[in-house]
Every structure is written in structure tokens, then in C-alpha cells.
mmCIF file of C-alpha atoms in Angstrom:
data_model
loop_
_atom_site.group_PDB
_atom_site.id
_atom_site.type_symbol
_atom_site.label_atom_id
_atom_site.label_comp_id
_atom_site.label_asym_id
_atom_site.label_seq_id
_atom_site.Cartn_x
_atom_site.Cartn_y
_atom_site.Cartn_z
ATOM 1 C CA MET C 224 0.000 0.000 0.000
ATOM 2 C CA HIS C 225 2.836 2.375 0.861
ATOM 3 C CA ARG C 226 4.611 1.859 -2.448
ATOM 4 C CA TYR C 227 1.780 1.317 -4.925
ATOM 5 C CA GLY C 228 -1.293 2.895 -3.336
ATOM 6 C CA PRO C 229 -4.695 1.147 -3.241
ATOM 7 C CA LEU C 230 -4.597 -2.379 -4.662
ATOM 8 C CA THR C 231 -6.913 -5.312 -5.031
ATOM 9 C CA ARG C 232 -6.122 -8.128 -2.637
ATOM 10 C CA ALA C 233 -4.894 -10.238 -5.560
ATOM 11 C CA ALA C 234 -2.526 -7.501 -6.755
ATOM 12 C CA ALA C 235 -1.229 -6.895 -3.241
ATOM 13 C CA THR C 236 -0.632 -10.623 -2.788
ATOM 14 C CA GLU C 237 1.340 -10.728 -6.034
ATOM 15 C CA HIS C 238 3.463 -7.665 -5.170
ATOM 16 C CA ALA C 239 4.250 -9.095 -1.729
ATOM 17 C CA GLY C 240 5.138 -12.510 -3.149
ATOM 18 C CA LEU C 241 2.939 -14.283 -0.606
ATOM 19 C CA ALA C 242 0.698 -17.315 -0.678
ATOM 20 C CA ARG C 243 -3.022 -16.439 -0.575
ATOM 21 C CA SER C 244 -3.406 -17.796 2.953
ATOM 22 C CA ALA C 245 -0.428 -15.811 4.253
ATOM 23 C CA ALA C 246 -1.695 -12.664 2.533
ATOM 24 C CA GLY C 247 -5.095 -13.142 4.141
ATOM 25 C CA GLN C 248 -3.522 -13.387 7.604
ATOM 26 C CA ALA C 249 -1.429 -10.281 6.904
ATOM 27 C CA VAL C 250 -4.506 -8.297 5.886
ATOM 28 C CA VAL C 251 -6.290 -9.240 9.103
ATOM 29 C CA GLN C 252 -3.285 -8.249 11.224
ATOM 30 C CA LEU C 253 -2.655 -4.958 9.387
ATOM 31 C CA GLU C 254 -6.330 -3.992 9.617
ATOM 32 C CA ALA C 255 -6.369 -4.780 13.332
ATOM 33 C CA ALA C 256 -3.335 -2.517 13.793
ATOM 34 C CA GLY C 257 -5.057 0.349 11.993
ATOM 35 C CA LEU C 258 -2.540 0.378 9.148
ATOM 36 C CA ILE C 259 -4.729 -0.608 6.170
ATOM 37 C CA ARG C 260 -8.418 -0.806 5.340
ATOM 38 C CA SER C 261 -10.523 -2.997 3.083
ATOM 39 C CA GLY C 262 -12.613 -0.643 1.032
ATOM 40 C CA GLU C 263 -14.671 -0.591 -2.143
ATOM 41 C CA GLN C 264 -15.013 -3.558 -4.415
ATOM 42 C CA ARG C 265 -13.533 -3.266 -7.899
ATOM 43 C CA ALA C 266 -14.795 -5.248 -10.878
ATOM 44 C CA ILE C 267 -11.990 -7.250 -12.547
ATOM 45 C CA GLY C 268 -13.117 -8.650 -15.889
ATOM 46 C CA ALA C 269 -16.252 -10.769 -15.844
ATOM 47 C CA GLY C 270 -15.622 -12.356 -12.458
ATOM 48 C CA ARG C 271 -16.667 -11.319 -8.977
ATOM 49 C CA PRO C 272 -15.624 -7.828 -7.787
ATOM 50 C CA SER C 273 -12.346 -7.788 -5.861
ATOM 51 C CA VAL C 274 -11.871 -6.059 -2.525
ATOM 52 C CA VAL C 275 -9.559 -3.034 -2.673
ATOM 53 C CA LEU C 276 -6.989 -2.552 0.094
ATOM 54 C CA ALA C 277 -5.648 0.906 0.971
ATOM 55 C CA ALA C 278 -3.612 2.594 3.670
ATOM 56 C CA ASP C 279 -5.780 3.645 6.604
ATOM 57 C CA PRO C 280 -6.133 7.455 6.416
ATOM 58 C CA GLU C 281 -6.374 7.476 10.206
ATOM 59 C CA GLY C 282 -3.170 5.475 10.550
ATOM 60 C CA PRO C 283 0.242 6.597 11.829
ATOM 61 C CA LEU C 284 2.144 9.686 10.744
ATOM 62 C CA VAL C 285 5.821 10.521 10.514
ATOM 63 C CA VAL C 286 7.445 13.953 10.749
ATOM 64 C CA ALA C 287 10.063 15.043 8.214
ATOM 65 C CA VAL C 288 12.197 18.117 8.964
ATOM 66 C CA LYS C 289 14.499 19.767 6.418
ATOM 67 C CA ALA C 290 17.166 22.108 7.769
ATOM 68 C CA GLU C 291 18.232 25.060 5.614
ATOM 69 C CA PRO C 292 20.606 27.903 6.528
ATOM 70 C CA THR C 293 17.706 30.247 7.352
ATOM 71 C CA ALA C 294 14.764 27.952 8.126
ATOM 72 C CA LEU C 295 13.433 24.596 9.251
ATOM 73 C CA HIS C 296 10.729 23.067 7.064
ATOM 74 C CA ALA C 297 8.595 20.365 8.685
ATOM 75 C CA ALA C 298 5.756 18.227 7.344
ATOM 76 C CA THR C 299 3.696 15.253 8.450
ATOM 77 C CA TYR C 300 3.222 12.309 6.117
ATOM 78 C CA GLY C 301 0.899 9.326 6.254
ATOM 79 C CA ILE C 302 1.475 5.867 4.797
ATOM 80 C CA GLY C 303 1.940 6.210 1.056
ATOM 81 C CA LEU C 304 3.796 9.501 1.605
ATOM 82 C CA ARG C 305 0.582 11.507 1.746
ATOM 83 C CA ARG C 306 1.634 14.951 2.978
ATOM 84 C CA ASP C 307 -0.879 16.187 5.532
ATOM 85 C CA ARG C 308 0.482 19.409 6.977
ATOM 86 C CA GLU C 309 3.539 21.652 6.618
ATOM 87 C CA VAL C 310 5.064 24.496 8.623
ATOM 88 C CA VAL C 311 8.146 26.682 8.223
ATOM 89 C CA ARG C 312 10.098 28.156 11.127
ATOM 90 C CA ARG C 313 12.558 30.959 10.358
ATOM 91 C CA ILE C 314 15.842 30.421 12.181
ATOM 92 C CA ASP C 315 19.465 31.323 11.476
ATOM 93 C CA LEU C 316 21.431 28.073 11.603
ATOM 94 C CA TRP C 317 24.852 29.647 11.039
ATOM 95 C CA GLY C 318 27.164 28.368 13.776
ATOM 96 C CA ILE C 319 24.281 26.707 15.635
ATOM 97 C CA SER C 320 25.204 24.195 18.336
ATOM 98 C CA PRO C 321 23.999 20.578 18.157
ATOM 99 C CA ASP C 322 21.895 21.003 21.303
ATOM 100 C CA ARG C 323 20.225 24.122 19.920
ATOM 101 C CA LEU C 324 19.505 22.423 16.606
ATOM 102 C CA VAL C 325 17.970 19.445 18.417
ATOM 103 C CA SER C 326 15.734 21.773 20.422
ATOM 104 C CA ALA C 327 14.660 23.649 17.305
ATOM 105 C CA VAL C 328 13.922 20.435 15.391
ATOM 106 C CA LEU C 329 11.775 19.043 18.207
ATOM 107 C CA GLU C 330 9.972 22.377 18.560
ATOM 108 C CA VAL C 331 9.035 22.529 14.887
ATOM 109 C CA ALA C 332 8.113 18.825 14.931
ATOM 110 C CA GLY C 333 5.770 19.477 17.853
ATOM 111 C CA GLU C 334 4.305 22.445 16.005
ATOM 112 C CA VAL C 335 3.508 20.491 12.855
ATOM 113 C CA LEU C 336 1.974 17.703 14.953
ATOM 114 C CA GLN C 337 -0.207 20.099 16.941
ATOM 115 C CA GLY C 338 -3.845 19.141 16.533
ATOM 116 C CA GLN C 339 -2.949 15.800 14.903
ATOM 117 C CA TRP C 340 -4.427 12.945 16.879
ATOM 118 C CA GLN C 341 -2.721 10.101 15.013
ATOM 119 C CA ARG C 342 0.328 8.566 16.637
ATOM 120 C CA CYS C 343 3.771 9.355 15.287
ATOM 121 C CA ALA C 344 5.844 6.451 13.961
ATOM 122 C CA GLY C 345 9.030 8.285 13.010
ATOM 123 C CA LEU C 346 11.032 11.505 12.904
ATOM 124 C CA GLY C 347 13.491 12.289 10.123
ATOM 125 C CA LEU C 348 15.957 15.164 9.717
ATOM 126 C CA ALA C 349 17.444 16.219 6.372
ATOM 127 C CA PHE C 350 20.769 17.917 7.140
ATOM 128 C CA PRO C 351 22.463 20.419 4.770
ATOM 129 C CA GLY C 352 25.861 18.751 4.856
ATOM 130 C CA MET C 353 27.745 15.478 5.099
ATOM 131 C CA VAL C 354 26.366 12.816 7.419
ATOM 132 C CA ASP C 355 27.088 9.261 8.514
ATOM 133 C CA GLU C 356 23.555 7.946 8.166
ATOM 134 C CA ALA C 357 24.246 4.514 9.659
ATOM 135 C CA ALA C 358 25.759 6.036 12.808
ATOM 136 C CA GLY C 359 23.338 8.974 12.907
ATOM 137 C CA ILE C 360 26.173 11.532 12.911
ATOM 138 C CA ALA C 361 26.021 15.000 11.335
ATOM 139 C CA GLN C 362 29.618 15.464 10.222
ATOM 140 C CA ILE C 363 30.184 18.805 8.496
ATOM 141 C CA SER C 364 28.188 21.547 6.771
ATOM 142 C CA LEU C 365 29.971 24.462 5.145
ATOM 143 C CA VAL C 366 26.727 26.353 4.536
ATOM 144 C CA ILE C 367 25.949 26.617 8.271
ATOM 145 C CA ASP C 368 29.536 26.548 9.576
ATOM 146 C CA TRP C 369 29.092 23.122 11.222
ATOM 147 C CA ARG C 370 32.654 21.908 11.727
ATOM 148 C CA GLU C 371 32.522 19.188 14.395
ATOM 149 C CA PRO C 372 30.703 15.827 14.099
ATOM 150 C CA ALA C 373 27.708 15.402 16.399
ATOM 151 C CA PRO C 374 25.570 12.290 17.119
ATOM 152 C CA MET C 375 22.301 13.886 16.049
ATOM 153 C CA VAL C 376 20.155 10.751 16.191
ATOM 154 C CA ASP C 377 21.289 9.971 19.744
ATOM 155 C CA LEU C 378 20.783 13.596 20.784
ATOM 156 C CA LEU C 379 17.290 13.646 19.301
ATOM 157 C CA ARG C 380 16.351 10.390 21.022
ATOM 158 C CA ALA C 381 17.684 11.602 24.366
ATOM 159 C CA SER C 382 15.710 14.840 24.072
ATOM 160 C CA LEU C 383 12.319 13.402 23.111
ATOM 161 C CA PRO C 384 9.625 14.678 25.500
ATOM 162 C CA GLN C 385 8.222 12.272 28.059
ATOM 163 C CA ASP C 386 4.650 12.834 26.890
ATOM 164 C CA GLY C 387 2.902 14.017 23.764
ATOM 165 C CA PRO C 388 2.945 12.751 20.172
ATOM 166 C CA LEU C 389 6.727 12.246 20.073
ATOM 167 C CA ALA C 390 6.925 10.309 23.327
ATOM 168 C CA ASP C 391 6.485 6.770 21.982
ATOM 169 C CA GLU C 392 9.373 4.685 20.741
ATOM 170 C CA LEU C 393 9.808 5.705 17.110
ATOM 171 C CA THR C 394 12.262 5.591 14.242
ATOM 172 C CA VAL C 395 14.683 8.533 14.218
ATOM 173 C CA ALA C 396 16.556 9.032 10.940
ATOM 174 C CA LEU C 397 19.258 11.421 9.732
ATOM 175 C CA VAL C 398 19.963 11.969 6.036
ATOM 176 C CA ARG C 399 21.873 14.366 3.802
ATOM 177 C CA ASP C 400 19.364 16.765 2.214
ATOM 178 C CA SER C 401 20.433 15.981 -1.360
ATOM 179 C CA THR C 402 20.219 12.240 -0.645
ATOM 180 C CA ALA C 403 16.697 12.790 0.658
ATOM 181 C CA VAL C 404 15.826 14.483 -2.657
ATOM 182 C CA GLY C 405 17.051 11.395 -4.512
ATOM 183 C CA ILE C 406 15.044 9.043 -2.302
ATOM 184 C CA GLY C 407 11.947 11.188 -2.764
ATOM 185 C CA GLU C 408 12.351 11.221 -6.542
ATOM 186 C CA TYR C 409 13.166 7.507 -6.651
ATOM 187 C CA GLY C 410 9.673 6.792 -5.396
ATOM 188 C CA ALA C 411 8.382 8.402 -8.595
ATOM 189 C CA ALA C 412 10.981 6.667 -10.794
ATOM 190 C CA GLY C 413 10.241 3.186 -9.506
ATOM 191 C CA ALA C 414 13.287 1.162 -10.556
ATOM 192 C CA GLY C 415 16.905 1.193 -11.632
ATOM 193 C CA VAL C 416 19.631 3.548 -10.415
ATOM 194 C CA LEU C 417 18.792 7.226 -10.180
ATOM 195 C CA LEU C 418 21.249 10.132 -10.136
ATOM 196 C CA ALA C 419 19.579 13.141 -8.486
ATOM 197 C CA VAL C 420 21.076 16.598 -9.005
ATOM 198 C CA ALA C 421 19.483 19.283 -6.840
ATOM 199 C CA GLY C 422 19.924 23.047 -6.943
ATOM 200 C CA GLU C 423 18.864 25.145 -3.967
ATOM 201 C CA ARG C 424 19.237 28.732 -2.837
ATOM 202 C CA HIS C 425 22.197 27.895 -0.635
ATOM 203 C CA GLY C 426 24.080 25.587 -3.017
ATOM 204 C CA MET C 427 23.746 22.289 -4.854
ATOM 205 C CA GLY C 428 23.805 18.615 -4.010
ATOM 206 C CA SER C 429 23.552 15.190 -5.596
ATOM 207 C CA ALA C 430 22.940 11.552 -4.741
ATOM 208 C CA LEU C 431 22.924 8.117 -6.321
ATOM 209 C CA VAL C 432 19.861 6.119 -5.333
ATOM 210 C CA GLY C 433 18.789 2.549 -5.934
ATOM 211 C CA GLY C 434 16.025 2.574 -3.314
ATOM 212 C CA ALA C 435 15.534 4.011 0.177
ATOM 213 C CA ASP C 436 17.982 1.468 1.606
ATOM 214 C CA ARG C 437 20.593 1.959 -1.140
ATOM 215 C CA ALA C 438 21.330 5.667 -1.334
ATOM 216 C CA ARG C 439 24.718 7.351 -1.441
ATOM 217 C CA THR C 440 25.533 11.032 -1.326
ATOM 218 C CA LEU C 441 27.699 12.424 -4.112
ATOM 219 C CA GLU C 442 29.538 15.745 -4.050
ATOM 220 C CA ILE C 443 29.094 16.908 -7.645
ATOM 221 C CA GLY C 444 29.296 20.502 -6.452
ATOM 222 C CA HIS C 445 32.944 19.909 -5.538
ATOM 223 C CA LEU C 446 34.006 18.524 -8.909
ATOM 224 C CA CYS C 447 36.756 20.692 -10.349
ATOM 225 C CA ALA C 448 35.331 22.868 -13.134
ATOM 226 C CA ASP C 449 38.407 25.113 -13.398
ATOM 227 C CA PRO C 450 41.657 24.384 -11.505
ATOM 228 C CA SER C 451 42.618 28.066 -11.782
ATOM 229 C CA GLY C 452 39.203 29.249 -10.572
ATOM 230 C CA PRO C 453 38.299 30.894 -7.273
ATOM 231 C CA ARG C 454 38.885 29.220 -3.927
ATOM 232 C CA CYS C 455 35.952 27.193 -2.606
ATOM 233 C CA THR C 456 34.990 26.964 1.067
ATOM 234 C CA CYS C 457 36.123 23.329 0.899
ATOM 235 C CA GLY C 458 39.694 24.536 0.237
ATOM 236 C CA ALA C 459 39.956 23.503 -3.432
ATOM 237 C CA ARG C 460 39.818 25.797 -6.457
ATOM 238 C CA GLY C 461 37.197 26.074 -9.173
ATOM 239 C CA CYS C 462 34.569 23.743 -7.728
ATOM 240 C CA LEU C 463 31.464 23.339 -9.889
ATOM 241 C CA GLY C 464 29.243 24.762 -7.168
ATOM 242 C CA LEU C 465 31.064 28.093 -7.514
ATOM 243 C CA TYR C 466 29.589 28.353 -11.021
ATOM 244 C CA ILE C 467 26.117 26.807 -10.819
ATOM 245 C CA GLY C 468 25.324 26.641 -7.103
ATOM 246 C CA GLY C 469 22.200 28.525 -6.043
ATOM 247 C CA PRO C 470 23.806 31.883 -5.103
ATOM 248 C CA GLU C 471 26.149 31.772 -8.117
ATOM 249 C CA LEU C 472 23.345 30.894 -10.525
ATOM 250 C CA CYS C 473 21.266 33.805 -9.233
ATOM 251 C CA ALA C 474 24.214 36.189 -9.542
ATOM 252 C CA ALA C 475 24.952 35.090 -13.128
ATOM 253 C CA LEU C 476 21.331 35.822 -14.051
ATOM 254 C CA GLY C 477 21.423 39.247 -12.447
ATOM 255 C CA ILE C 478 19.104 38.308 -9.591
ATOM 256 C CA ALA C 479 19.787 40.254 -6.412
ATOM 257 C CA PRO C 480 20.204 38.225 -3.216
ATOM 258 C CA PRO C 481 16.637 37.287 -2.286
ATOM 259 C CA SER C 482 15.051 39.268 0.522
ATOM 260 C CA THR C 483 12.646 36.378 1.132
ATOM 261 C CA ASP C 484 13.094 32.859 2.444
ATOM 262 C CA SER C 485 10.368 31.530 0.160
ATOM 263 C CA ASP C 486 11.704 28.828 -2.171
ATOM 264 C CA ALA C 487 8.734 29.416 -4.476
ATOM 265 C CA GLU C 488 9.521 33.121 -4.864
ATOM 266 C CA VAL C 489 13.216 32.480 -5.530
ATOM 267 C CA GLU C 490 12.369 29.800 -8.090
ATOM 268 C CA GLU C 491 9.918 32.124 -9.808
ATOM 269 C CA ALA C 492 12.578 34.848 -10.049
ATOM 270 C CA VAL C 493 15.029 32.342 -11.559
ATOM 271 C CA ARG C 494 12.408 31.036 -13.987
ATOM 272 C CA GLU C 495 11.728 34.571 -15.257
ATOM 273 C CA ALA C 496 15.444 35.363 -15.532
ATOM 274 C CA LEU C 497 16.139 32.186 -17.496
ATOM 275 C CA ALA C 498 13.426 33.137 -19.984
ATOM 276 C CA ASP C 499 14.752 36.687 -20.424
ATOM 277 C CA PRO C 500 16.488 37.009 -23.850
ATOM 278 C CA ALA C 501 19.004 39.383 -22.263
ATOM 279 C CA ASN C 502 20.308 36.415 -20.229
ATOM 280 C CA ALA C 503 20.709 34.046 -23.210
ATOM 281 C CA ALA C 504 24.517 34.037 -23.044
ATOM 282 C CA ALA C 505 24.512 33.495 -19.273
ATOM 283 C CA VAL C 506 22.031 30.616 -19.615
ATOM 284 C CA GLN C 507 24.229 28.917 -22.219
ATOM 285 C CA ASP C 508 27.288 29.340 -20.020
ATOM 286 C CA LEU C 509 25.519 27.933 -16.932
ATOM 287 C CA ALA C 510 24.061 25.039 -18.904
ATOM 288 C CA GLY C 511 27.481 24.306 -20.385
ATOM 289 C CA HIS C 512 28.951 23.838 -16.904
ATOM 290 C CA LEU C 513 26.082 21.508 -15.983
ATOM 291 C CA SER C 514 26.341 19.557 -19.236
ATOM 292 C CA ARG C 515 30.091 18.957 -18.922
ATOM 293 C CA ALA C 516 29.703 17.836 -15.327
ATOM 294 C CA LEU C 517 26.887 15.508 -16.365
ATOM 295 C CA THR C 518 29.127 13.763 -18.910
ATOM 296 C CA SER C 519 31.812 13.090 -16.299
ATOM 297 C CA VAL C 520 29.472 11.943 -13.556
ATOM 298 C CA VAL C 521 27.409 9.640 -15.769
ATOM 299 C CA ASN C 522 30.624 8.071 -17.092
ATOM 300 C CA THR C 523 31.684 7.482 -13.491
ATOM 301 C CA VAL C 524 28.547 6.167 -11.795
ATOM 302 C CA GLY C 525 26.461 4.820 -14.732
ATOM 303 C CA PRO C 526 22.891 5.661 -13.674
ATOM 304 C CA ASP C 527 19.779 4.552 -15.532
ATOM 305 C CA GLU C 528 18.171 7.943 -15.080
ATOM 306 C CA VAL C 529 19.207 11.477 -14.122
ATOM 307 C CA VAL C 530 16.752 13.849 -12.472
ATOM 308 C CA PHE C 531 17.299 17.590 -12.066
ATOM 309 C CA THR C 532 15.385 19.365 -9.311
ATOM 310 C CA GLY C 533 15.022 22.852 -7.873
ATOM 311 C CA LEU C 534 17.009 25.631 -9.514
ATOM 312 C CA LEU C 535 19.039 23.176 -11.590
ATOM 313 C CA GLY C 536 15.785 21.654 -12.796
ATOM 314 C CA LEU C 537 14.798 25.101 -14.062
ATOM 315 C CA LEU C 538 18.195 25.463 -15.755
ATOM 316 C CA ALA C 539 17.903 22.046 -17.422
ATOM 317 C CA ALA C 540 14.417 22.925 -18.643
ATOM 318 C CA ALA C 541 15.722 26.184 -20.129
ATOM 319 C CA ALA C 542 18.566 24.495 -22.054
ATOM 320 C CA PRO C 543 17.412 20.946 -22.905
ATOM 321 C CA GLU C 544 19.671 20.570 -25.940
ATOM 322 C CA GLN C 545 22.822 21.213 -23.917
ATOM 323 C CA ILE C 546 21.765 18.679 -21.294
ATOM 324 C CA ALA C 547 21.015 16.155 -24.031
ATOM 325 C CA THR C 548 24.465 16.873 -25.480
ATOM 326 C CA GLY C 549 26.021 16.049 -22.116
ATOM 327 C CA LEU C 550 24.392 12.616 -22.247
ATOM 328 C CA ARG C 551 25.310 12.032 -25.905
ATOM 329 C CA GLU C 552 28.942 12.713 -25.074
ATOM 330 C CA SER C 553 28.903 10.070 -22.336
ATOM 331 C CA VAL C 554 29.849 6.649 -23.651
ATOM 332 C CA VAL C 555 28.189 5.068 -20.614
ATOM 333 C CA ALA C 556 24.924 6.926 -21.274
ATOM 334 C CA ARG C 557 24.949 5.813 -24.909
ATOM 335 C CA VAL C 558 25.476 2.178 -24.000
ATOM 336 C CA ARG C 559 23.073 2.081 -21.027
ATOM 337 C CA GLY C 560 20.434 4.302 -22.604
ATOM 338 C CA THR C 561 20.601 6.746 -19.678
ATOM 339 C CA ARG C 562 17.783 9.264 -19.816
ATOM 340 C CA TYR C 563 17.098 12.468 -17.939
ATOM 341 C CA ARG C 564 14.022 14.206 -16.618
ATOM 342 C CA LEU C 565 12.948 17.037 -14.365
ATOM 343 C CA GLY C 566 11.863 16.446 -10.786
ATOM 344 C CA ARG C 567 8.214 15.555 -10.299
ATOM 345 C CA THR C 568 7.907 14.834 -6.570
ATOM 346 C CA PRO C 569 6.612 17.845 -4.601
ATOM 347 C CA ARG C 570 8.900 18.658 -1.661
ATOM 348 C CA ALA C 571 11.177 15.779 -2.675
ATOM 349 C CA ALA C 572 13.608 16.276 0.233
ATOM 350 C CA LEU C 573 10.792 16.094 2.783
ATOM 351 C CA ALA C 574 9.242 13.088 1.020
ATOM 352 C CA GLY C 575 12.566 11.244 1.009
ATOM 353 C CA THR C 576 13.126 12.034 4.671
ATOM 354 C CA ALA C 577 9.641 10.760 5.488
ATOM 355 C CA GLU C 578 10.416 7.535 3.608
ATOM 356 C CA LEU C 579 13.347 6.911 5.954
ATOM 357 C CA ALA C 580 11.251 7.838 8.998
ATOM 358 C CA PHE C 581 8.774 5.115 8.002
ATOM 359 C CA ALA C 582 11.547 2.497 7.748
ATOM 360 C CA GLY C 583 11.012 0.979 11.193
ATOM 361 C CA LEU C 584 7.266 0.600 10.766
ATOM 362 C CA LEU C 585 7.558 -0.865 7.274
ATOM 363 C CA ALA C 586 10.289 -3.292 8.333
ATOM 364 C CA ASP C 587 8.244 -4.716 11.226
ATOM 365 C CA PRO C 588 4.567 -3.679 11.380
ATOM 366 C CA SER C 589 4.021 -6.177 14.211
ATOM 367 C CA LYS C 590 5.706 -3.768 16.626
ATOM 368 C CA TRP C 591 3.175 -1.122 15.742
ATOM 369 C CA ARG C 592 0.386 -3.650 16.279
ATOM 370 C CA ALA C 593 1.704 -4.511 19.742
ATOM 371 C CA ALA C 594 2.093 -0.855 20.683
ATOM 372 C CA SER C 595 -1.407 -0.018 19.408
ATOM 373 C CA THR C 596 -2.949 -2.903 21.336
ATOM 374 C CA ALA C 597 -1.142 -1.849 24.505
ATOM 375 C CA ARG C 598 -2.662 1.644 24.452
#
């Protein structure tokens, strides 16, 4: 139900690879736990109508929080990654301490859960920097001046309130924001290996994804575009992000530093600037950087599909021929038939973070059943 949406019992049994008797027992148990419902009957051919199974709309929620340099975005998601509610809290994360970030994350999580009566099954944090996801450690983030590793998952667990919607034992997940984008977009792609390239106001990121449990962060923004170029905050010279990262892309298009924290308003300004004939040369130059990087990365990692999101999605849409050229010049893309597309998952980073927050429940729904029965 989480992956495919409402299904007939026969289709669900086939997807799960179960015998009919085992599938029947699973349906009974999942309904008793308040995770799925048997709904309408759907006619299949000339035979008897088949019962349709769907995620219970009154079932558990997870909270996904995305940290940006100037804000925390939080949303609740139900099974099937149905986004229910979203809030934004303005906060300057530059130089923030781990304890202060934990407090802010739990505050915004409590805010987005306010008025929600469903129980919470997970909490996920998308971090704007390098992380050790298995260990739950936020390692470094140049965009918020985070220089020392911190065990964010352990700190979040230790700080959970003793009562309220976050009090129960729940999955706590930490993920790189660009990796979360890839996981969110992979849900729409469905199969194969996906290379996600994301452009945001504060920079750019990328990830290679073969499913929620097989995702790896890439640092395309720190590929060398010009060894004699300007010095990057990472210490190297001429990194790609210095040419097509969010602030640099805006500057090249003549867009003043945004006075708003609204992603939608910044994206609209970029969309208009990309369409302005006066910026034609700048667009070609920006797209050339992206195209050349695409050739190198596809040759290296060999994805089945490349997706561009955010500001880089707008750039790819404005210069499709140059992006196509980047793929044609990749021998790997020609052999594998690698294709590209624009992002199509709303709030992909939040959706990917929610996917990870649901991991515990999806891996063992029986625990949720036991907890629900106990209450």
C-alpha cells in the first residue's frame, strides 16, 4: 500500500510474493493494527468484484524536517507519503550548536503535529551537509559553519519529550538533504539507479539512489570545473558549485540576493530570468557547466536515469539541448540508454526524509500492532 497505493487483494498478494493464505492473515493483522483498510469492491473482468486494500487514512504519521541555513521546514506524512500538513520556522542556523539544533527540530516537529491525533511512527531530519547515516552523525556543513561531528540521532532520542505525540518509541533518521531528494524522486521513478542533481538557494547537491535502503551522497558541487578558478569553502579551487550553485546561478542571471526565504519566490525569479532574452549568453554558459559535469558523472557512476530538481531543474528545462548533449557525449549513457528528466515529486527532500522515517514501521509492522494494542 505504501509503495503502490490502493490495490486489489490479488494484486497486493502478487506484489508481496505471498501465498493467498499468508496474505489473508497479513490483511487481518494490518487492519487490526489500523494500518490498512478494506474498502470498495472493484470489478476485474467478468468475475466477482475484488476487494480493494488501501492505507488507513487514520493510521500513523511521521514527521520530516528539512534544515536550511535560514529555516526549518517540517511536514507530516501518512502511509503512502501523503503529505498532511507543513510548517516553516525561520531560524538562522549559522554556527548553531547541536543542542540548539535538536531543540529547534523538536519544537518545529511538535508544532507540525499540533492538533494531529494520530500517533507518530518516526522523525526524520534532512541535514544540509555530510552525514554518517548509519551512525546517525552529522559530520560537516559548510553552509551553516558546522565543523565538528555530532551524534544527532542519539541527541534527538535523548531529548524526546516524556509525553505528547513524540513520546512513543519511534524511528529517528538522519539523512543528507540531497540524498533525501534522490530518495523522494526515486519513489516516482520506480526502478533502476537514479542520479539526483538538486539546486537550492544555498548551493547544490547530488545523490545516487537505488532505493531508500541503497542511497549514497555524491559531491558533484565539488568537482573541479576550473583548476585556476576561485577558492571554494572546501579549500579547493574552481569547484562546480562556484559556477552553478544557487547563489552563483542567481548572480549570473542578475538576480539580487533574495530578501525572502520563500523557495517558491526564488524559483519564480530564476524562472523569469532564465526566460529573459538578455540572459541568453549566461544561460548557455551555466548550462554548459552543468552539461560537462553531467558527462563526467554519468561516465563514473552509470545511472539509468538522471533527475534535475530545484534551480538546476529550471536550468535544465531552459537548455534541454545542452543537457542532451552532455548525455550524448557520455559513452556510458549511450550504451546504457541513460535518460534524464525534471523532478516531479513535490517537496522531494521532505518526502525522502519521510520515507526513511517510516523504515522501522515498514520493516516490522508487528511492533506497531503490539504498541497499538497496549494503548
